Every structure is written in C-alpha cells, then in structure tokens.
Amino acid sequence: MRKKGRPCIGISVKPQHITEARRVLDMFPCVEHVQIKLAPKRDERRKLEENVRILKREHPDTELSFHAYGQANPAEPVQSVRREWLALIEDAVLQGQDMGGEFVVLHGGSVQGKNPVALRQNGLNTLCDSLEELSEFAQRHSAELHLENIYPAPLRSELVRFMDRVEDYRFMLDAVNAPGLKYCFDFGHAMIDDRGMPILYECMPKLGSVHIHENDRQNDLHMPPVGLFEWEGHIRAITDSGFDGPFIAETAPEGLMPCVTWLISLLEQAGAPRETL
C-alpha cells in the first residue's frame, strides 16, 4: 500500500473491466489506485472477488476504493424505500471492506415535485440523517465515505438533485458530525454548470478524492481530457492544499490510457511531488 502524505493517480472501472485495469497498471507503474463501480446486485460477487485477488497478486501495492450503485438515493422521502437504498449503500461498504477498499463513493440522491425550495430543504435534512447513519456504519467497518458532487437537473425540471452546488455542501458539513465523511470532487460534473466549481475551493479541507474526465459542458460524456477546461490552475490548487488522495481517471476503458498519460503530464506541469509520477 502506498504511503499517505502525497496524491496519487488512479483509474475507475466497472467489475467487467478489471482486466483493462490490470493492463493499465502494467503499463503505468505510477498508477497506484483502482476504483471499482459496484452494481446493485451481488450475484457476480465471487467473480469480482477473484478478479480483485488476481489484480492484487500482480500489483500488491495498489490501493482500492469502491463506488456504490449510482442510482442509490439516500435522500428518498419515503422511509421504507430509503431503508432499502441505505441497505444497498451499506452493502457496498461491506463489499469494499471484504476486498480491502479504502473508501466508498456515493451520490446524494434526488427528489421530485413542484416546490423546489421546500423539496431541497426537506431533502437535505433527510440526506443528512442518512449520512449520519451511513458514516457511523462505515466507521464501524474502518471505511471512509466520499460524497460526490453531481450536475444539476435540467432547467425547469421538477427534479431536484443534491450536492450540485456549494450551498448543499455548506449545509451538509454544518449539519453532519462525521469525521470520516469527505467528498469526491468530480470535474466533469462541475464543468456542466457554473455552480459546481466553488465546491472545490470552499470545501478543499474535506476533499478525499477527485474524478478526472471532460465533456462538452452540456452532457456527462466521461471523455478523456483534451483541454476544453482550465485544468492546470485547479490541479495546482489541489496539490498545493496538501491533498493526499487519488486523482482518478473516470472514462470508458478505451479512454483510460490516454487519460492517465494526460494526467501525468498535467501533474508535472502543476508541480506534483515526483513520487506521484
């Protein structure tokens, strides 16, 4: 396992693409972290665990994390349904623990209706209750939770998405007492709307991980970066802050190697510690 105290480069894959992750690790020794996106069902868990064992046997120092099922909704207003979503996220924590994961990434969820102001406030209260409970569960299992920012719902939509703006993070950080709760900053999500980028700077002390990908500023395309965004200044601000988590390339399998190559160059320009590269 890598030594803490410096950032590292990582990649994100679905369980069926772990072979591609091993290929990237073979080609880029500087990649020290693999994040695996978990499906809602565990029916293929034995196959996943075997693939993870192979990866760890070939690359024993690789750090692992897991992404809970993306549609899980800890802000769900119907209590009985919310219990099912929380059980799914707790299951991701347990899977991560079983396979040696450092942390689990989750989304804040959403609600829908005709009064967005009341819906947002009520939903944030519910989300904070869920985060308190989930954080306690994760702490008992020696795991961190990283709450990921998302892009907002379409204009004039009745959908309210949580953690799409810095005000949501302010509320959450003030309301939830959970030292093991951090956040994952997703650059691709923040590119889509001007509300996203202030999250990075205002909440920097709680930054746990970073997702790296790019888009056309309208759709969540998860493209390898090609320079459509002002990257260097933001990455430099993160590395200068003392951040010691992973910069995770989050693209389709065929985009991982170009994204890692680009990220190595970007971190060099931003003055990242040599050990990172």
PDB file of C-alpha atoms in Angstrom:
ATOM      1  CA  MET A   1       0.000   0.000   0.000  1.00  0.00           C
ATOM      2  CA  ARG A   2       1.270   3.457  -0.876  1.00  0.00           C
ATOM      3  CA  LYS A   3       2.398   5.865   1.812  1.00  0.00           C
ATOM      4  CA  LYS A   4      -0.020   8.663   2.614  1.00  0.00           C
ATOM      5  CA  GLY A   5       1.063  12.273   2.549  1.00  0.00           C
ATOM      6  CA  ARG A   6       1.019  12.771  -1.224  1.00  0.00           C
ATOM      7  CA  PRO A   7      -1.576  12.459  -4.002  1.00  0.00           C
ATOM      8  CA  CYS A   8      -1.597   9.558  -6.439  1.00  0.00           C
ATOM      9  CA  ILE A   9      -3.005   8.648  -9.839  1.00  0.00           C
ATOM     10  CA  GLY A  10      -5.922   6.234 -10.085  1.00  0.00           C
ATOM     11  CA  ILE A  11      -8.374   4.756 -12.571  1.00  0.00           C
ATOM     12  CA  SER A  12     -12.061   3.840 -12.359  1.00  0.00           C
ATOM     13  CA  VAL A  13     -13.511   0.651 -13.873  1.00  0.00           C
ATOM     14  CA  LYS A  14     -16.624  -1.471 -13.803  1.00  0.00           C
ATOM     15  CA  PRO A  15     -16.222  -5.041 -12.495  1.00  0.00           C
ATOM     16  CA  GLN A  16     -16.223  -6.476 -16.028  1.00  0.00           C
ATOM     17  CA  HIS A  17     -13.280  -4.254 -16.979  1.00  0.00           C
ATOM     18  CA  ILE A  18     -10.788  -5.217 -14.264  1.00  0.00           C
ATOM     19  CA  THR A  19      -8.650  -6.902 -16.932  1.00  0.00           C
ATOM     20  CA  GLU A  20      -8.264  -3.483 -18.547  1.00  0.00           C
ATOM     21  CA  ALA A  21      -7.292  -2.056 -15.157  1.00  0.00           C
ATOM     22  CA  ARG A  22      -4.539  -4.665 -14.859  1.00  0.00           C
ATOM     23  CA  ARG A  23      -3.307  -3.692 -18.330  1.00  0.00           C
ATOM     24  CA  VAL A  24      -3.114  -0.028 -17.301  1.00  0.00           C
ATOM     25  CA  LEU A  25      -1.258  -0.938 -14.097  1.00  0.00           C
ATOM     26  CA  ASP A  26       1.228  -2.986 -16.137  1.00  0.00           C
ATOM     27  CA  MET A  27       1.942  -0.037 -18.433  1.00  0.00           C
ATOM     28  CA  PHE A  28       1.919   2.764 -15.852  1.00  0.00           C
ATOM     29  CA  PRO A  29       3.662   1.935 -12.539  1.00  0.00           C
ATOM     30  CA  CYS A  30       2.675   5.397 -11.301  1.00  0.00           C
ATOM     31  CA  VAL A  31      -0.998   4.336 -11.195  1.00  0.00           C
ATOM     32  CA  GLU A  32      -1.492   3.310  -7.564  1.00  0.00           C
ATOM     33  CA  HIS A  33      -5.263   3.332  -7.128  1.00  0.00           C
ATOM     34  CA  VAL A  34      -8.174   1.459  -8.722  1.00  0.00           C
ATOM     35  CA  GLN A  35     -11.799   2.380  -8.063  1.00  0.00           C
ATOM     36  CA  ILE A  36     -14.425  -0.252  -8.887  1.00  0.00           C
ATOM     37  CA  LYS A  37     -18.041   0.683  -9.608  1.00  0.00           C
ATOM     38  CA  LEU A  38     -20.398  -1.727  -7.903  1.00  0.00           C
ATOM     39  CA  ALA A  39     -23.673  -2.967  -9.370  1.00  0.00           C
ATOM     40  CA  PRO A  40     -26.847  -3.136  -7.229  1.00  0.00           C
ATOM     41  CA  LYS A  41     -26.815  -6.936  -7.077  1.00  0.00           C
ATOM     42  CA  ARG A  42     -24.128  -9.172  -5.637  1.00  0.00           C
ATOM     43  CA  ASP A  43     -24.851 -12.188  -7.823  1.00  0.00           C
ATOM     44  CA  GLU A  44     -21.448 -11.885  -9.519  1.00  0.00           C
ATOM     45  CA  ARG A  45     -19.559 -11.113  -6.344  1.00  0.00           C
ATOM     46  CA  ARG A  46     -17.405 -14.244  -6.328  1.00  0.00           C
ATOM     47  CA  LYS A  47     -16.188 -13.473  -9.824  1.00  0.00           C
ATOM     48  CA  LEU A  48     -15.407  -9.897  -8.795  1.00  0.00           C
ATOM     49  CA  GLU A  49     -13.523 -11.011  -5.682  1.00  0.00           C
ATOM     50  CA  GLU A  50     -11.465 -13.447  -7.756  1.00  0.00           C
ATOM     51  CA  ASN A  51     -10.591 -10.715 -10.265  1.00  0.00           C
ATOM     52  CA  VAL A  52      -9.603  -8.398  -7.423  1.00  0.00           C
ATOM     53  CA  ARG A  53      -7.401 -11.130  -5.936  1.00  0.00           C
ATOM     54  CA  ILE A  54      -5.631 -11.501  -9.295  1.00  0.00           C
ATOM     55  CA  LEU A  55      -5.141  -7.736  -9.540  1.00  0.00           C
ATOM     56  CA  LYS A  56      -3.740  -7.568  -6.001  1.00  0.00           C
ATOM     57  CA  ARG A  57      -1.481 -10.561  -6.590  1.00  0.00           C
ATOM     58  CA  GLU A  58       0.016  -8.886  -9.662  1.00  0.00           C
ATOM     59  CA  HIS A  59       0.073  -5.382  -8.128  1.00  0.00           C
ATOM     60  CA  PRO A  60       0.116  -5.851  -4.333  1.00  0.00           C
ATOM     61  CA  ASP A  61       0.695  -2.175  -3.533  1.00  0.00           C
ATOM     62  CA  THR A  62      -2.379  -0.975  -5.419  1.00  0.00           C
ATOM     63  CA  GLU A  63      -4.893   0.912  -3.297  1.00  0.00           C
ATOM     64  CA  LEU A  64      -8.588   0.107  -3.862  1.00  0.00           C
ATOM     65  CA  SER A  65     -11.831   2.014  -3.456  1.00  0.00           C
ATOM     66  CA  PHE A  66     -15.404   1.324  -4.488  1.00  0.00           C
ATOM     67  CA  HIS A  67     -18.280   3.344  -5.924  1.00  0.00           C
ATOM     68  CA  ALA A  68     -21.706   2.489  -4.539  1.00  0.00           C
ATOM     69  CA  TYR A  69     -24.519   1.918  -7.023  1.00  0.00           C
ATOM     70  CA  GLY A  70     -25.014   5.327  -8.648  1.00  0.00           C
ATOM     71  CA  GLN A  71     -28.819   5.323  -8.520  1.00  0.00           C
ATOM     72  CA  ALA A  72     -28.971   4.727  -4.751  1.00  0.00           C
ATOM     73  CA  ASN A  73     -30.963   7.578  -3.198  1.00  0.00           C
ATOM     74  CA  PRO A  74     -30.178   8.412   0.453  1.00  0.00           C
ATOM     75  CA  ALA A  75     -32.467  11.479   0.159  1.00  0.00           C
ATOM     76  CA  GLU A  76     -35.543   9.367  -0.686  1.00  0.00           C
ATOM     77  CA  PRO A  77     -38.556  10.841   1.176  1.00  0.00           C
ATOM     78  CA  VAL A  78     -40.425   7.539   1.591  1.00  0.00           C
ATOM     79  CA  GLN A  79     -38.908   5.964   4.685  1.00  0.00           C
ATOM     80  CA  SER A  80     -39.413   2.316   3.711  1.00  0.00           C
ATOM     81  CA  VAL A  81     -37.825   2.906   0.299  1.00  0.00           C
ATOM     82  CA  ARG A  82     -34.978   4.911   1.812  1.00  0.00           C
ATOM     83  CA  ARG A  83     -34.190   1.976   4.115  1.00  0.00           C
ATOM     84  CA  GLU A  84     -33.681  -0.183   1.027  1.00  0.00           C
ATOM     85  CA  TRP A  85     -31.336   2.371  -0.529  1.00  0.00           C
ATOM     86  CA  LEU A  86     -29.316   2.678   2.693  1.00  0.00           C
ATOM     87  CA  ALA A  87     -29.027  -1.102   2.899  1.00  0.00           C
ATOM     88  CA  LEU A  88     -27.630  -1.099  -0.649  1.00  0.00           C
ATOM     89  CA  ILE A  89     -25.003   1.517   0.273  1.00  0.00           C
ATOM     90  CA  GLU A  90     -24.105  -0.355   3.468  1.00  0.00           C
ATOM     91  CA  ASP A  91     -23.693  -3.471   1.352  1.00  0.00           C
ATOM     92  CA  ALA A  92     -21.203  -1.563  -0.809  1.00  0.00           C
ATOM     93  CA  VAL A  93     -19.253  -0.675   2.337  1.00  0.00           C
ATOM     94  CA  LEU A  94     -19.158  -4.341   3.329  1.00  0.00           C
ATOM     95  CA  GLN A  95     -18.081  -5.416  -0.153  1.00  0.00           C
ATOM     96  CA  GLY A  96     -15.372  -2.799  -0.077  1.00  0.00           C
ATOM     97  CA  GLN A  97     -14.164  -3.958   3.317  1.00  0.00           C
ATOM     98  CA  ASP A  98     -14.100  -7.593   2.171  1.00  0.00           C
ATOM     99  CA  MET A  99     -11.884  -6.655  -0.778  1.00  0.00           C
ATOM    100  CA  GLY A 100      -9.610  -4.226   1.062  1.00  0.00           C
ATOM    101  CA  GLY A 101     -11.143  -0.927  -0.027  1.00  0.00           C
ATOM    102  CA  GLU A 102     -10.048   2.393   1.480  1.00  0.00           C
ATOM    103  CA  PHE A 103     -13.308   4.272   0.918  1.00  0.00           C
ATOM    104  CA  VAL A 104     -16.691   4.185  -0.803  1.00  0.00           C
ATOM    105  CA  VAL A 105     -18.017   6.955  -3.061  1.00  0.00           C
ATOM    106  CA  LEU A 106     -21.748   7.687  -3.041  1.00  0.00           C
ATOM    107  CA  HIS A 107     -24.175  10.175  -4.565  1.00  0.00           C
ATOM    108  CA  GLY A 108     -26.514  12.426  -2.603  1.00  0.00           C
ATOM    109  CA  GLY A 109     -29.633  11.397  -4.487  1.00  0.00           C
ATOM    110  CA  SER A 110     -32.632  13.412  -5.624  1.00  0.00           C
ATOM    111  CA  VAL A 111     -36.324  14.203  -5.112  1.00  0.00           C
ATOM    112  CA  GLN A 112     -39.055  15.299  -7.490  1.00  0.00           C
ATOM    113  CA  GLY A 113     -42.042  17.618  -7.196  1.00  0.00           C
ATOM    114  CA  LYS A 114     -43.481  21.076  -7.802  1.00  0.00           C
ATOM    115  CA  ASN A 115     -41.975  23.087  -4.910  1.00  0.00           C
ATOM    116  CA  PRO A 116     -38.193  23.016  -5.454  1.00  0.00           C
ATOM    117  CA  VAL A 117     -37.307  25.244  -2.485  1.00  0.00           C
ATOM    118  CA  ALA A 118     -39.185  23.124   0.065  1.00  0.00           C
ATOM    119  CA  LEU A 119     -38.109  19.932  -1.668  1.00  0.00           C
ATOM    120  CA  ARG A 120     -34.445  20.907  -1.467  1.00  0.00           C
ATOM    121  CA  GLN A 121     -34.587  21.792   2.216  1.00  0.00           C
ATOM    122  CA  ASN A 122     -36.583  18.731   3.223  1.00  0.00           C
ATOM    123  CA  GLY A 123     -34.422  16.509   1.047  1.00  0.00           C
ATOM    124  CA  LEU A 124     -31.200  17.893   2.519  1.00  0.00           C
ATOM    125  CA  ASN A 125     -32.496  17.198   6.018  1.00  0.00           C
ATOM    126  CA  THR A 126     -33.262  13.610   5.019  1.00  0.00           C
ATOM    127  CA  LEU A 127     -29.888  13.256   3.291  1.00  0.00           C
ATOM    128  CA  CYS A 128     -28.043  14.490   6.380  1.00  0.00           C
ATOM    129  CA  ASP A 129     -29.882  11.970   8.561  1.00  0.00           C
ATOM    130  CA  SER A 130     -28.839   9.254   6.112  1.00  0.00           C
ATOM    131  CA  LEU A 131     -25.237  10.441   6.054  1.00  0.00           C
ATOM    132  CA  GLU A 132     -25.025  10.380   9.859  1.00  0.00           C
ATOM    133  CA  GLU A 133     -26.250   6.786   9.867  1.00  0.00           C
ATOM    134  CA  LEU A 134     -24.092   5.676   6.931  1.00  0.00           C
ATOM    135  CA  SER A 135     -20.992   7.347   8.361  1.00  0.00           C
ATOM    136  CA  GLU A 136     -21.416   5.557  11.673  1.00  0.00           C
ATOM    137  CA  PHE A 137     -21.816   2.269   9.804  1.00  0.00           C
ATOM    138  CA  ALA A 138     -18.733   2.953   7.666  1.00  0.00           C
ATOM    139  CA  GLN A 139     -16.683   3.949  10.710  1.00  0.00           C
ATOM    140  CA  ARG A 140     -17.532   0.640  12.407  1.00  0.00           C
ATOM    141  CA  HIS A 141     -16.110  -1.070   9.343  1.00  0.00           C
ATOM    142  CA  SER A 142     -12.986   1.125   9.101  1.00  0.00           C
ATOM    143  CA  ALA A 143     -14.092   2.841   5.894  1.00  0.00           C
ATOM    144  CA  GLU A 144     -14.494   6.423   4.734  1.00  0.00           C
ATOM    145  CA  LEU A 145     -17.414   7.759   2.716  1.00  0.00           C
ATOM    146  CA  HIS A 146     -16.820  10.277  -0.087  1.00  0.00           C
ATOM    147  CA  LEU A 147     -19.936  12.226  -1.136  1.00  0.00           C
ATOM    148  CA  GLU A 148     -19.680  13.099  -4.836  1.00  0.00           C
ATOM    149  CA  ASN A 149     -20.876  16.329  -6.442  1.00  0.00           C
ATOM    150  CA  ILE A 150     -23.320  15.964  -9.315  1.00  0.00           C
ATOM    151  CA  TYR A 151     -24.571  18.227 -12.104  1.00  0.00           C
ATOM    152  CA  PRO A 152     -27.969  19.948 -11.712  1.00  0.00           C
ATOM    153  CA  ALA A 153     -31.263  18.770 -13.130  1.00  0.00           C
ATOM    154  CA  PRO A 154     -32.375  20.239 -16.487  1.00  0.00           C
ATOM    155  CA  LEU A 155     -33.787  23.758 -16.421  1.00  0.00           C
ATOM    156  CA  ARG A 156     -37.480  23.888 -15.429  1.00  0.00           C
ATOM    157  CA  SER A 157     -37.390  20.245 -14.461  1.00  0.00           C
ATOM    158  CA  GLU A 158     -39.283  19.106 -11.360  1.00  0.00           C
ATOM    159  CA  LEU A 159     -36.224  17.039 -10.394  1.00  0.00           C
ATOM    160  CA  VAL A 160     -34.010  18.309  -7.548  1.00  0.00           C
ATOM    161  CA  ARG A 161     -30.521  16.788  -7.393  1.00  0.00           C
ATOM    162  CA  PHE A 162     -28.470  17.125  -4.222  1.00  0.00           C
ATOM    163  CA  MET A 163     -24.793  18.104  -3.992  1.00  0.00           C
ATOM    164  CA  ASP A 164     -24.871  20.029  -7.270  1.00  0.00           C
ATOM    165  CA  ARG A 165     -23.969  23.341  -5.577  1.00  0.00           C
ATOM    166  CA  VAL A 166     -21.768  24.635  -2.797  1.00  0.00           C
ATOM    167  CA  GLU A 167     -24.774  25.597  -0.654  1.00  0.00           C
ATOM    168  CA  ASP A 168     -25.655  21.912  -0.302  1.00  0.00           C
ATOM    169  CA  TYR A 169     -22.139  21.132   0.919  1.00  0.00           C
ATOM    170  CA  ARG A 170     -22.212  24.045   3.370  1.00  0.00           C
ATOM    171  CA  PHE A 171     -25.435  22.732   4.844  1.00  0.00           C
ATOM    172  CA  MET A 172     -24.199  19.151   4.985  1.00  0.00           C
ATOM    173  CA  LEU A 173     -20.828  19.979   6.540  1.00  0.00           C
ATOM    174  CA  ASP A 174     -22.544  22.090   9.205  1.00  0.00           C
ATOM    175  CA  ALA A 175     -25.269  19.551   9.966  1.00  0.00           C
ATOM    176  CA  VAL A 176     -23.413  16.240   9.891  1.00  0.00           C
ATOM    177  CA  ASN A 177     -20.858  15.399  12.571  1.00  0.00           C
ATOM    178  CA  ALA A 178     -18.876  12.628  10.909  1.00  0.00           C
ATOM    179  CA  PRO A 179     -15.059  12.893  10.772  1.00  0.00           C
ATOM    180  CA  GLY A 180     -14.893  10.004   8.279  1.00  0.00           C
ATOM    181  CA  LEU A 181     -17.175  11.752   5.786  1.00  0.00           C
ATOM    182  CA  LYS A 182     -15.293  13.517   2.970  1.00  0.00           C
ATOM    183  CA  TYR A 183     -16.235  14.451  -0.545  1.00  0.00           C
ATOM    184  CA  CYS A 184     -15.272  13.373  -4.029  1.00  0.00           C
ATOM    185  CA  PHE A 185     -14.912  16.260  -6.470  1.00  0.00           C
ATOM    186  CA  ASP A 186     -15.946  15.282  -9.988  1.00  0.00           C
ATOM    187  CA  PHE A 187     -14.530  17.767 -12.503  1.00  0.00           C
ATOM    188  CA  GLY A 188     -16.736  16.518 -15.341  1.00  0.00           C
ATOM    189  CA  HIS A 189     -19.885  17.133 -13.311  1.00  0.00           C
ATOM    190  CA  ALA A 190     -18.685  20.582 -12.247  1.00  0.00           C
ATOM    191  CA  MET A 191     -17.968  21.565 -15.880  1.00  0.00           C
ATOM    192  CA  ILE A 192     -21.645  21.320 -16.812  1.00  0.00           C
ATOM    193  CA  ASP A 193     -22.810  24.179 -14.597  1.00  0.00           C
ATOM    194  CA  ASP A 194     -21.215  27.268 -13.039  1.00  0.00           C
ATOM    195  CA  ARG A 195     -22.423  26.232  -9.581  1.00  0.00           C
ATOM    196  CA  GLY A 196     -20.007  23.303  -9.473  1.00  0.00           C
ATOM    197  CA  MET A 197     -16.525  24.781  -9.233  1.00  0.00           C
ATOM    198  CA  PRO A 198     -16.986  26.727  -5.936  1.00  0.00           C
ATOM    199  CA  ILE A 199     -17.460  23.350  -4.205  1.00  0.00           C
ATOM    200  CA  LEU A 200     -13.817  22.501  -4.889  1.00  0.00           C
ATOM    201  CA  TYR A 201     -12.378  25.617  -3.285  1.00  0.00           C
ATOM    202  CA  GLU A 202     -14.736  26.196  -0.374  1.00  0.00           C
ATOM    203  CA  CYS A 203     -14.652  22.563   0.774  1.00  0.00           C
ATOM    204  CA  MET A 204     -10.996  21.798  -0.011  1.00  0.00           C
ATOM    205  CA  PRO A 205     -10.108  20.714   3.580  1.00  0.00           C
ATOM    206  CA  LYS A 206     -12.635  17.855   3.275  1.00  0.00           C
ATOM    207  CA  LEU A 207     -11.526  16.732  -0.194  1.00  0.00           C
ATOM    208  CA  GLY A 208     -10.956  12.975  -0.239  1.00  0.00           C
ATOM    209  CA  SER A 209     -10.766  12.031  -3.922  1.00  0.00           C
ATOM    210  CA  VAL A 210     -11.020  13.562  -7.396  1.00  0.00           C
ATOM    211  CA  HIS A 211     -12.640  12.266 -10.588  1.00  0.00           C
ATOM    212  CA  ILE A 212     -10.973  13.365 -13.814  1.00  0.00           C
ATOM    213  CA  HIS A 213     -12.862  13.469 -17.114  1.00  0.00           C
ATOM    214  CA  GLU A 214     -14.155  16.028 -19.573  1.00  0.00           C
ATOM    215  CA  ASN A 215     -17.277  16.797 -21.631  1.00  0.00           C
ATOM    216  CA  ASP A 216     -18.907  19.340 -23.924  1.00  0.00           C
ATOM    217  CA  ARG A 217     -20.221  21.319 -20.902  1.00  0.00           C
ATOM    218  CA  GLN A 218     -23.716  20.009 -21.591  1.00  0.00           C
ATOM    219  CA  ASN A 219     -23.584  16.225 -21.239  1.00  0.00           C
ATOM    220  CA  ASP A 220     -21.823  13.890 -18.794  1.00  0.00           C
ATOM    221  CA  LEU A 221     -19.709  12.218 -21.504  1.00  0.00           C
ATOM    222  CA  HIS A 222     -16.776  10.952 -19.408  1.00  0.00           C
ATOM    223  CA  MET A 223     -14.278  11.762 -22.157  1.00  0.00           C
ATOM    224  CA  PRO A 224     -10.500  11.769 -21.671  1.00  0.00           C
ATOM    225  CA  PRO A 225      -9.496  15.430 -21.237  1.00  0.00           C
ATOM    226  CA  VAL A 226      -8.481  17.236 -24.413  1.00  0.00           C
ATOM    227  CA  GLY A 227      -8.031  20.741 -22.987  1.00  0.00           C
ATOM    228  CA  LEU A 228     -11.585  22.082 -23.107  1.00  0.00           C
ATOM    229  CA  PHE A 229     -11.237  23.130 -19.460  1.00  0.00           C
ATOM    230  CA  GLU A 230      -8.775  25.256 -17.499  1.00  0.00           C
ATOM    231  CA  TRP A 231      -7.107  22.336 -15.751  1.00  0.00           C
ATOM    232  CA  GLU A 232      -3.644  23.316 -14.606  1.00  0.00           C
ATOM    233  CA  GLY A 233      -4.636  26.035 -12.143  1.00  0.00           C
ATOM    234  CA  HIS A 234      -7.244  23.847 -10.460  1.00  0.00           C
ATOM    235  CA  ILE A 235      -4.936  20.833 -10.179  1.00  0.00           C
ATOM    236  CA  ARG A 236      -2.164  23.040  -8.808  1.00  0.00           C
ATOM    237  CA  ALA A 237      -4.563  24.419  -6.180  1.00  0.00           C
ATOM    238  CA  ILE A 238      -5.428  20.884  -5.114  1.00  0.00           C
ATOM    239  CA  THR A 239      -1.823  19.680  -4.876  1.00  0.00           C
ATOM    240  CA  ASP A 240      -0.785  22.887  -3.062  1.00  0.00           C
ATOM    241  CA  SER A 241      -3.522  22.290  -0.460  1.00  0.00           C
ATOM    242  CA  GLY A 242      -1.786  19.177   0.854  1.00  0.00           C
ATOM    243  CA  PHE A 243      -4.297  16.805  -0.740  1.00  0.00           C
ATOM    244  CA  ASP A 244      -3.073  13.202  -0.421  1.00  0.00           C
ATOM    245  CA  GLY A 245      -5.871  11.297  -2.134  1.00  0.00           C
ATOM    246  CA  PRO A 246      -6.225   9.878  -5.635  1.00  0.00           C
ATOM    247  CA  PHE A 247      -6.797  11.715  -8.918  1.00  0.00           C
ATOM    248  CA  ILE A 248      -8.979   9.086 -10.597  1.00  0.00           C
ATOM    249  CA  ALA A 249      -9.353   8.854 -14.382  1.00  0.00           C
ATOM    250  CA  GLU A 250     -13.056   8.124 -14.876  1.00  0.00           C
ATOM    251  CA  THR A 251     -13.577   7.300 -18.550  1.00  0.00           C
ATOM    252  CA  ALA A 252     -14.586   4.337 -20.699  1.00  0.00           C
ATOM    253  CA  PRO A 253     -11.946   1.555 -20.782  1.00  0.00           C
ATOM    254  CA  GLU A 254     -10.526   2.705 -24.105  1.00  0.00           C
ATOM    255  CA  GLY A 255     -10.007   6.184 -22.669  1.00  0.00           C
ATOM    256  CA  LEU A 256      -8.085   5.173 -19.547  1.00  0.00           C
ATOM    257  CA  MET A 257      -4.586   5.088 -21.043  1.00  0.00           C
ATOM    258  CA  PRO A 258      -4.943   8.462 -22.844  1.00  0.00           C
ATOM    259  CA  CYS A 259      -6.401   9.953 -19.667  1.00  0.00           C
ATOM    260  CA  VAL A 260      -3.563   8.622 -17.488  1.00  0.00           C
ATOM    261  CA  THR A 261      -0.948   9.889 -19.967  1.00  0.00           C
ATOM    262  CA  TRP A 262      -2.585  13.316 -19.958  1.00  0.00           C
ATOM    263  CA  LEU A 263      -2.880  13.314 -16.157  1.00  0.00           C
ATOM    264  CA  ILE A 264       0.818  12.518 -15.714  1.00  0.00           C
ATOM    265  CA  SER A 265       1.701  15.494 -17.912  1.00  0.00           C
ATOM    266  CA  LEU A 266      -0.754  17.772 -16.120  1.00  0.00           C
ATOM    267  CA  LEU A 267       0.539  16.856 -12.671  1.00  0.00           C
ATOM    268  CA  GLU A 268       4.103  17.523 -13.848  1.00  0.00           C
ATOM    269  CA  GLN A 269       3.041  20.983 -15.007  1.00  0.00           C
ATOM    270  CA  ALA A 270       1.252  21.583 -11.714  1.00  0.00           C
ATOM    271  CA  GLY A 271       4.358  20.656  -9.732  1.00  0.00           C
ATOM    272  CA  ALA A 272       3.059  17.481  -8.092  1.00  0.00           C
ATOM    273  CA  PRO A 273       5.541  15.570  -5.915  1.00  0.00           C
ATOM    274  CA  ARG A 274       7.854  13.396  -8.033  1.00  0.00           C
ATOM    275  CA  GLU A 275       6.745  10.259  -6.159  1.00  0.00           C
ATOM    276  CA  THR A 276       3.260  10.760  -7.590  1.00  0.00           C
ATOM    277  CA  LEU A 277       4.587  10.232 -11.106  1.00  0.00           C
TER     278      LEU A 277
END
